[in-house]
Structure formats: C-alpha cells, structure tokens
Coordinates of C-alpha atoms and ligand atoms in Angstrom, one line a residue:
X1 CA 41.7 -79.1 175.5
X2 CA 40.1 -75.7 176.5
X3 CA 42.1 -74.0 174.0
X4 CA 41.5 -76.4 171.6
X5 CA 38.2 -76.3 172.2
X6 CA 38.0 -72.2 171.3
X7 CA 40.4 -72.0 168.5
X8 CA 38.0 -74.7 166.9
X9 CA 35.1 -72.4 167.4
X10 CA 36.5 -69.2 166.2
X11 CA 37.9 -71.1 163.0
X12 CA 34.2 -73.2 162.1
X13 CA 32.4 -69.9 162.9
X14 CA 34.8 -68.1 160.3
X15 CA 34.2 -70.2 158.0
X16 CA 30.5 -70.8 158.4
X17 CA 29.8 -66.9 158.2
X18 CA 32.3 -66.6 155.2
X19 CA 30.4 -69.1 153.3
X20 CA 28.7 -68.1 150.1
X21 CA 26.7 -71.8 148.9
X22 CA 25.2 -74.2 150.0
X23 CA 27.4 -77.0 148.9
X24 CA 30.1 -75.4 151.0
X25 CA 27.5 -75.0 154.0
X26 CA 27.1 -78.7 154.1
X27 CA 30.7 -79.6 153.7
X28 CA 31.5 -77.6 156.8
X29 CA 28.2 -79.2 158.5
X30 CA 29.5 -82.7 157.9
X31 CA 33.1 -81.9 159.0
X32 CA 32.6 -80.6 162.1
X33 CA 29.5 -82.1 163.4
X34 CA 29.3 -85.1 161.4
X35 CA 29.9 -89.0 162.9
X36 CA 33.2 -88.9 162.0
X37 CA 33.7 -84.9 162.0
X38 CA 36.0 -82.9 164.6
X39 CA 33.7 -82.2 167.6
X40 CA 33.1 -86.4 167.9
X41 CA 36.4 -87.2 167.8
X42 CA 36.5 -84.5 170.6
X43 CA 33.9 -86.2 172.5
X44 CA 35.7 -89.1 172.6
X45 CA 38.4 -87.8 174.9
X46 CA 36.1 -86.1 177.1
X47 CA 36.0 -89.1 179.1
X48 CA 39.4 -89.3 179.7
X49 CA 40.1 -86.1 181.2
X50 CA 41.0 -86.0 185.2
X51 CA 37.4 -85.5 186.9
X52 CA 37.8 -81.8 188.1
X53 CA 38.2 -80.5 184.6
X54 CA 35.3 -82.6 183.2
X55 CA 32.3 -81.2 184.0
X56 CA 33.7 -77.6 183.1
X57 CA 35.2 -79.3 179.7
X58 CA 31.8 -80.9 178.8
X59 CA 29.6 -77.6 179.3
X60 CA 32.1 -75.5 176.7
X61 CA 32.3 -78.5 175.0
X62 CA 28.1 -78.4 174.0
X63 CA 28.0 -75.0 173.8
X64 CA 30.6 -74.9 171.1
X65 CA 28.5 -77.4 169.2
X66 CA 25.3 -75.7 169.5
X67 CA 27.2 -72.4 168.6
X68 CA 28.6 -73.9 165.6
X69 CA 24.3 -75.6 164.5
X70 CA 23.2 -72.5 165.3
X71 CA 25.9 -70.3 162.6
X72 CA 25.0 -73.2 160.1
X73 CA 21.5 -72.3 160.7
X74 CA 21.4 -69.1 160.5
X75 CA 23.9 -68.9 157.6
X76 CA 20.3 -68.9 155.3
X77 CA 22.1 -66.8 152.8
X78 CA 24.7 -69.2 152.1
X79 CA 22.2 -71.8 152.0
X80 CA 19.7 -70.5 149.2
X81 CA 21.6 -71.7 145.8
X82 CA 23.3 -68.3 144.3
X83 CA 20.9 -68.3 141.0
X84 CA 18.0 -67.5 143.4
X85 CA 19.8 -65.1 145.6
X86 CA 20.9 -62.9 142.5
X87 CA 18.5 -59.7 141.4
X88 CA 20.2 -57.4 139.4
X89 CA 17.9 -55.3 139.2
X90 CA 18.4 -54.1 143.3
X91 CA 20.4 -50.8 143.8
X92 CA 23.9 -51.7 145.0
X93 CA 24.9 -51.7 149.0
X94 CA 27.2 -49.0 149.5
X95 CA 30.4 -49.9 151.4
X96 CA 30.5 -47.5 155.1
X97 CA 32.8 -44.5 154.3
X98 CA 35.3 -43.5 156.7
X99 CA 37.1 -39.9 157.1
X100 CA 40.2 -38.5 158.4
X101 CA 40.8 -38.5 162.4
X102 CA 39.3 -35.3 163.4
X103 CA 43.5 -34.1 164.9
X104 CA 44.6 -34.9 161.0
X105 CA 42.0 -32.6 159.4
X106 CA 43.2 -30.2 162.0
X107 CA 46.7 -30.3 160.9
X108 CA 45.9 -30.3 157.1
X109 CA 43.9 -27.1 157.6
X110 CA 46.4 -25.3 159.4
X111 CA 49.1 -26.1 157.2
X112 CA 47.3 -24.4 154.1
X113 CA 46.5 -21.6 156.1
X114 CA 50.3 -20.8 156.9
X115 CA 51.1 -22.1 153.3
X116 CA 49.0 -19.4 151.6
X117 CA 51.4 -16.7 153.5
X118 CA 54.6 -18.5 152.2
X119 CA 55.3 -20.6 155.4
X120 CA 57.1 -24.0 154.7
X121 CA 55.6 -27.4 156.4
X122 CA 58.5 -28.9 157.8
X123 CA 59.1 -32.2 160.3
X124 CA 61.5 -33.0 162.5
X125 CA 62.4 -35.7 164.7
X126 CA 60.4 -36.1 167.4
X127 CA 62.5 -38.5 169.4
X128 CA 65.5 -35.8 169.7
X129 CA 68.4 -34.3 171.8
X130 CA 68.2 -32.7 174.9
X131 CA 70.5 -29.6 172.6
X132 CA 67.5 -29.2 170.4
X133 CA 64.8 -29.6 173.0
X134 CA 66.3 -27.5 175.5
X135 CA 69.8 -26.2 175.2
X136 CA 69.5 -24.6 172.0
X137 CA 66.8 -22.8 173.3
X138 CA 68.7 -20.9 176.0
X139 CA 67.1 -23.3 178.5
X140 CA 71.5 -24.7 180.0
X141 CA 71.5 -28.2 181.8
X142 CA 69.6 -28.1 185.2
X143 CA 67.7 -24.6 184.6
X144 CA 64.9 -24.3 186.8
X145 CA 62.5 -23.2 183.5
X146 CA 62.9 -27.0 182.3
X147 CA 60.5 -28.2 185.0
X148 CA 57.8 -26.5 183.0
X149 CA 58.1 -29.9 180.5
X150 CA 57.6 -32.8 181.6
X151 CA 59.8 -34.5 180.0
X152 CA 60.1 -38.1 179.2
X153 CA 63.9 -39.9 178.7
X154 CA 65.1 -42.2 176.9
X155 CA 67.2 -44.6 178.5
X156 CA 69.8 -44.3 176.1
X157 CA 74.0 -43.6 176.0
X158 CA 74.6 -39.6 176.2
X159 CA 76.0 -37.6 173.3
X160 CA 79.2 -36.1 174.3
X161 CA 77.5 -32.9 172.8
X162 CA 74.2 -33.0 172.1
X163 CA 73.5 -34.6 175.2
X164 CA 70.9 -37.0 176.5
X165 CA 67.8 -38.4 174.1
X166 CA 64.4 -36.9 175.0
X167 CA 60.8 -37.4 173.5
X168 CA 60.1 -33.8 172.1
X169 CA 58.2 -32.1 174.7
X170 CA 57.0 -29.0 172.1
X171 CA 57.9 -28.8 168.2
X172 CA 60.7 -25.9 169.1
X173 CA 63.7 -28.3 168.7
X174 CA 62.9 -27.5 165.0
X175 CA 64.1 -23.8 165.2
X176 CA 67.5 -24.5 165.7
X177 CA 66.8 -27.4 163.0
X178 CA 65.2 -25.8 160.4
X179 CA 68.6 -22.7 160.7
X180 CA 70.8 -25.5 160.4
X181 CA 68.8 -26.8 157.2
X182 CA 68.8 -23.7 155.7
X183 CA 72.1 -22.2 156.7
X184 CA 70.7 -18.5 156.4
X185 CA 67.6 -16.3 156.7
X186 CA 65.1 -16.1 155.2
X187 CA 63.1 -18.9 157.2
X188 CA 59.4 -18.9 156.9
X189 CA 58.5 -22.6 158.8
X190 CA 55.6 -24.0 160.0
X191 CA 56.5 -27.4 162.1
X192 CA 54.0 -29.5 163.2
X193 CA 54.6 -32.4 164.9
X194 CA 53.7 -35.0 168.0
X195 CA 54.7 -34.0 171.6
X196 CA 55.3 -36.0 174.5
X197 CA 54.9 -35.1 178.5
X198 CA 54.1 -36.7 181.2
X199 CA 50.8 -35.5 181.6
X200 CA 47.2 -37.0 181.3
X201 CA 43.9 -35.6 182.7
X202 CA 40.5 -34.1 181.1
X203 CA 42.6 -31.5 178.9
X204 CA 46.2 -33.3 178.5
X205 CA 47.4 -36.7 176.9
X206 CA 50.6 -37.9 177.0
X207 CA 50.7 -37.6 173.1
X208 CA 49.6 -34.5 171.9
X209 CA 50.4 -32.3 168.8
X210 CA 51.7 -29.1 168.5
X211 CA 52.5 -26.0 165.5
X212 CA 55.5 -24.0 165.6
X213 CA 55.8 -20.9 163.8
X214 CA 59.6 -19.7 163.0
X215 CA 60.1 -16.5 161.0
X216 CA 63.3 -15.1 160.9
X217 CA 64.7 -12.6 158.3
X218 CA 66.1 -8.6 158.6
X219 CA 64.0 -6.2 160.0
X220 CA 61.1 -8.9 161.4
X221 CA 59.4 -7.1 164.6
X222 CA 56.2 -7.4 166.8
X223 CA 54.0 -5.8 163.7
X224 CA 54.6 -9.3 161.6
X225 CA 54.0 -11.2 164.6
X226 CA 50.7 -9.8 165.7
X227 CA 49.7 -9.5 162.0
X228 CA 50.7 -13.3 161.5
X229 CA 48.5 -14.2 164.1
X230 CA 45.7 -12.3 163.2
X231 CA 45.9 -14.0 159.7
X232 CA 45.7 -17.1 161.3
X233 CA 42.9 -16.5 163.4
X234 CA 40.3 -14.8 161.3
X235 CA 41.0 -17.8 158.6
X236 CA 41.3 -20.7 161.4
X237 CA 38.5 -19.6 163.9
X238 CA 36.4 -17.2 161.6
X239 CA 36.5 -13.2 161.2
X240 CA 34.4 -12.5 164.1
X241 CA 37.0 -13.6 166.7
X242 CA 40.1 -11.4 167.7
X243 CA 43.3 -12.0 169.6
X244 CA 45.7 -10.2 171.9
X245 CA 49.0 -10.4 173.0
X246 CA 49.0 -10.7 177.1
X247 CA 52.9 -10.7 178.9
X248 CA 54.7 -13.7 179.5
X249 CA 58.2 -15.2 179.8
X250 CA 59.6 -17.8 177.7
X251 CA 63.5 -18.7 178.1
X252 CA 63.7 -18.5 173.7
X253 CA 61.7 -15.3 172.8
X254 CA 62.3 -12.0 174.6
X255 CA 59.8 -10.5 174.9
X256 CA 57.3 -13.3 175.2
X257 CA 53.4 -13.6 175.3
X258 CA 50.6 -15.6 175.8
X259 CA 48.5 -15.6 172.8
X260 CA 44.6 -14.9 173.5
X261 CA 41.6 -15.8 171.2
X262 CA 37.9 -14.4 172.3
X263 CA 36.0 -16.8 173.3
X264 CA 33.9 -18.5 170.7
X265 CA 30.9 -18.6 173.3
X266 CA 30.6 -14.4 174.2
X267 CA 33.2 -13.2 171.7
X268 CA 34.9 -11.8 174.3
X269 CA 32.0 -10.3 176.3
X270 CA 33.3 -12.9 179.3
X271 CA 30.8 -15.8 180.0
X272 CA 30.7 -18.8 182.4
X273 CA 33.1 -20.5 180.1
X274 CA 35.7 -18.8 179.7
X275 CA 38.0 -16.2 181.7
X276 CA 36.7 -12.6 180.9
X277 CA 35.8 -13.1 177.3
X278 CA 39.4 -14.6 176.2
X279 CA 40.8 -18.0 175.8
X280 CA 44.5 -19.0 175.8
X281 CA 45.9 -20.0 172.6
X282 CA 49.9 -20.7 173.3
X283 CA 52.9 -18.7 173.3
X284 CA 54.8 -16.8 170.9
X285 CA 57.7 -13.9 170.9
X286 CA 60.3 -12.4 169.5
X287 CA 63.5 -15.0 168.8
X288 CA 66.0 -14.4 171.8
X289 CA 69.5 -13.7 170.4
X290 CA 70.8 -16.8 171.5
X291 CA 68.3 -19.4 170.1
X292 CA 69.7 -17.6 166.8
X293 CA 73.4 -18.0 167.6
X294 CA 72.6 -21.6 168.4
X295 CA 71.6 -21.6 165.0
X296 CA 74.8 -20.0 163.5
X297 CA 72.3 -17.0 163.0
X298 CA 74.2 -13.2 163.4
X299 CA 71.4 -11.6 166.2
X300 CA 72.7 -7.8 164.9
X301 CA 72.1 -8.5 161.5
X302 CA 68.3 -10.2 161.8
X303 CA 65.5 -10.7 164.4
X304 CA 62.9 -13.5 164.0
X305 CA 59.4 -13.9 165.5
X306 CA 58.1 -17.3 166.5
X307 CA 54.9 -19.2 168.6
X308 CA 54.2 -22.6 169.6
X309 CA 50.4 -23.7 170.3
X310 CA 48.7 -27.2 170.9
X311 CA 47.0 -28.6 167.7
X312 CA 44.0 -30.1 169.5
X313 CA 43.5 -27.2 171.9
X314 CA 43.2 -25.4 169.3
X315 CA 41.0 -27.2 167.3
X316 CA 39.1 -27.6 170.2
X317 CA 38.7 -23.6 170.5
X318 CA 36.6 -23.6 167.0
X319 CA 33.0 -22.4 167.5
X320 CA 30.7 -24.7 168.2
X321 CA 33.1 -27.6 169.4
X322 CA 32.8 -28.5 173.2
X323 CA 35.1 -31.9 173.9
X324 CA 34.2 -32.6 177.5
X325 CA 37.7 -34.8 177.6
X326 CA 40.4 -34.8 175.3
X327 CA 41.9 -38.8 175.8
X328 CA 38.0 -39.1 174.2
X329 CA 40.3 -38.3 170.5
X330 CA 42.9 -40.7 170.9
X331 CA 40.1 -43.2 172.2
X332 CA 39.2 -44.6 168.7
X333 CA 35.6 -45.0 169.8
X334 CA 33.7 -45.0 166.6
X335 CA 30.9 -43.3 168.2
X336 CA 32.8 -40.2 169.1
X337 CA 34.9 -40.3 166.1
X338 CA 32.0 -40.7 163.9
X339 CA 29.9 -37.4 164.9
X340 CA 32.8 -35.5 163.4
Ligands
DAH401 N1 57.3 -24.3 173.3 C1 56.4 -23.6 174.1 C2 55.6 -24.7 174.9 O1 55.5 -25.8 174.5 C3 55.5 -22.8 173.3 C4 56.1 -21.6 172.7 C5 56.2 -20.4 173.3 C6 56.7 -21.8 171.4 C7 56.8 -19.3 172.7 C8 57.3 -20.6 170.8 C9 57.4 -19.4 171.5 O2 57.9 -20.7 169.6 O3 58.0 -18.4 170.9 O4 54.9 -24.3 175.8

C-alpha cells in the first residue's frame, strides 16, 4: 500500500505541474480527491490494514493528499484561462544554455593544435590486449616496469597470442596500432583516448584521459621532438611558458624524458606551488627499436619520436585554473561544471 501510496503521488504531482488550463486542473482535482476519486477509495482500506502498519499508513496517507491540494493550489498558472495569461507583447524566456564538459573542450583544443602541424586524430580501442598495452611496447609478460600501471583485467578467455584483455592503462597501445594501420612510415598521429587504473585520490580517477603523440618517419631525432613540444606549448599554455626535457626511463622510448612546463604561477622563478619553477607534463622519447619491429617497422631504416601526457592534468596546468580535486570533473555537479 506504501508503494502505492508514492507512485500515486509522483504521478498526480506530474500531472498537476504539467497542466496548462484550468479545465484540466479541475479534472485532476475531481479524480484524485473527489468522493469517488482515487485517494477515497484508498481511505477505505485503511481500515483494514493489520494495526502496526496503520498508523504509519494513515500519516503518508494525509500527507499525500495535502501534497496533492497544495500542487492544485499552487498550480495558479494552470488555473487562470489561457486568453488572460497570453501577452505577446513580453520578450521571450530564453531556454538555459549548456556547454561542452570542460575534459571535451580540452580534447577538441588539442586536437587542432596537433592538426595544424599535420598530425592525424586517431582512436583506438580502449578495452584492448595485453600485446598492445604492454608487450608491444617492449614491456614481456611479468616485467617488473608493468607495476607502474595499475592495471585493471578483464575477466575474459586469453588470446593464444595477443594475450589477456586489459582496460588501456595509457593511449600507447595505439603505436603499434596506428603502424599496423598504415603499414609504413610516414605516421604523424595524435591518439587521444580514455585510460583506466586503479587509482583514485585528489589528483587521480579511475577514468582519466590521455594524448599520445607518434611520429615516425626517416631521419626523425630529438630536434622534432623538442620542437613539437614547444609548438604545443606556446599554442596550448600561451607564449610566455617554456618546457624542458629532464631524464627519465620508459621501457618504449630510449632515451626517455619527463616533459616540464614552467609553472603558470612564477613562470619558472619556483614558488610555493610548484617544484623550482617547473611543472611535470608526462613523458616522451625517442621510439625504442623494438616498439617499431612490433610494428613491422625496419629500426635502421627510420626512427620515430613519441609522448604520452594526461588530458586533464594538463588542462589543469593552464594559467589561471586551480582544481583543488580532480573526481570534482567527473562529479557532474552543475555548480562546478557551470563556472567553466
Ligand atoms: N604511456 C606513458 C604513461 O602512461 C607515457 C608515455 C611516456 C608515453 C613516454 C609515450 C612516451 O609515448 O614516449 O605513463
């Protein structure tokens, strides 16, 4: 009877606030609280219900029906006839305009920034195998380096080959990908795409994007790295911030890095928020030689350059943007969402 009770409620009140005349308004008046309308037929069998559940019954059952007088009541739109509600002459109510999700603007605005220098915007799977997440990359079966993704399984029969199915930790199982696509050098890709770990605190969510440069072509060195990157930087983050290479070891690029940006605070003096003036971007590096056999790719004919970095730490590194937590952008509370 207690569910009866609510669904009753949540359908009158629907269709009391949907109402747009008065005859309607009195239709719905006489058919639920009418003498012969729903709630009295209702009160009827309040008496027969076992003693423990009627007192609690009764009480939701009069609220409901002074919920239901009050909606009529206050329905006074519905209840002034339509002729007299009508000036044309008012300006028009304009219907609350929405944006893009701060993450997609993000993506769309670094996607034309790497289109611009010729890169293609390519997707791949982002439920994939463990050859394309790991293997591929020089990272074998049980290497220690692995541990460094958390890495979520599917629960799901092994390929003979490919081996197990993984939720893409980072968007690098497209580099051996986007060489099988395209059989050959050149490959100028930009792959952005959602990653999973198992990670969630102030600055991680379990979900997260990421964008994965690939270049790969003859004669490709450090210079078109670096220059790439300041490209990307001066258009993404504005021309007063610069970036530097620092050492770092990745099991697909030899050498690797770790990809600075000044700090959009001191510009690079160093300041309480950040670590000497410089903020960590990602990683990037030369292709190893045997990411690009994986791909079928002859390492003495061409080199490649490539970097990974998180969309929304990214994003979050733009001057002027301080996100105390960032669950708070997968949160869809319209208040934060709305002061972008
Ligand atoms: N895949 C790495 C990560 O998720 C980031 C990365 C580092 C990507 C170096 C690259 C690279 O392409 O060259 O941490």
């Amino acid at each position: 009877m207690r569910e009866k009770l609510l669904n009753l409620k949540n359908e009158a009140l629907a269709q009391i606030i949907s109402a747009t005349d008065p005859e309607e308004l009195e239709h719905l008046r006489a058919h639920y609280l009418g003498k012969s309308g729903v709630l009295n037929q209702f009160a009827k069998e309040l008496p027969l219900l076992p003693n423990d559940l009627k007192s609690e019954t009764g009480q939701l059952f009069n609220e409901i029906k002074s919920a239901i007088a009050d909606a009529l009541a206050s329905n006074s739109q519905a209840s002034i006839p339509k002729s007299q509600n009508f000036d044309s002459s008012l300006p028009g109510i304009r219907p609350p305009l929405g944006h893009l999700h701060p993450v997609t603007r993000a993506i769309d605005e670094i996607s034309s920034i790497f289109e611009k220098i010729g890169f293609i915007r390519v997707r791949y799977p982002e439920v994939d195998w463990d050859w394309y997440a790991f293997e591929s990359l020089n990272m074998p079966k049980s290497h220690p380096a692995r541990d460094d993704w958390e890495t979520f399984f599917v629960d799901a029969p092994e390929h003979p080959k490919l081996g197990k199915i993984v939720l893409t930790p980072h968007t690098s199982n497209g580099q051996v990908r986007e060489m099988e696509r395209l059989g050959q050098p050149p490959i100028r890709m930009i792959n952005i795409a959602k990653c999973y770990r198992r990670q969630s605190d102030v600055s991680h969510t379990p979900m997260f994007h990421q964008f994965e440069g690939l270049v790969v072509d003859e004669g490709i060195n450090i210079t078109h790295l670096k220059g790439t990157i300041n490209y990307f930087v001066t258009h993404f983050f504005g021309l007063e911030r610069k970036s530097r290479l620092r050492p770092n070891h990745f099991q697909f690029t030899e050498p690797s890095f770790e990809v600075d940006v000044t700090c959009d605070i001191c510009l690079g003096k160093g300041c309480k928020l950040c670590k000497e003036g410089w903020l960590e971007l990602g990683g990037a590096g030369m292709v190893h030689p045997n990411v690009l056999r994986s791909g079928k790719i002859d390492p003495k004919r061409y080199t490649g350059f490539a970097f990974g970095w998180g969309v929304e730490r990214t994003y979050m590194m733009k001057s002027g943007l301080k996100i105390p937590d960032l669950r708070l952008l997968y949160s869809n509370d319209i208040r934060f969402l709305n002061q972008f």
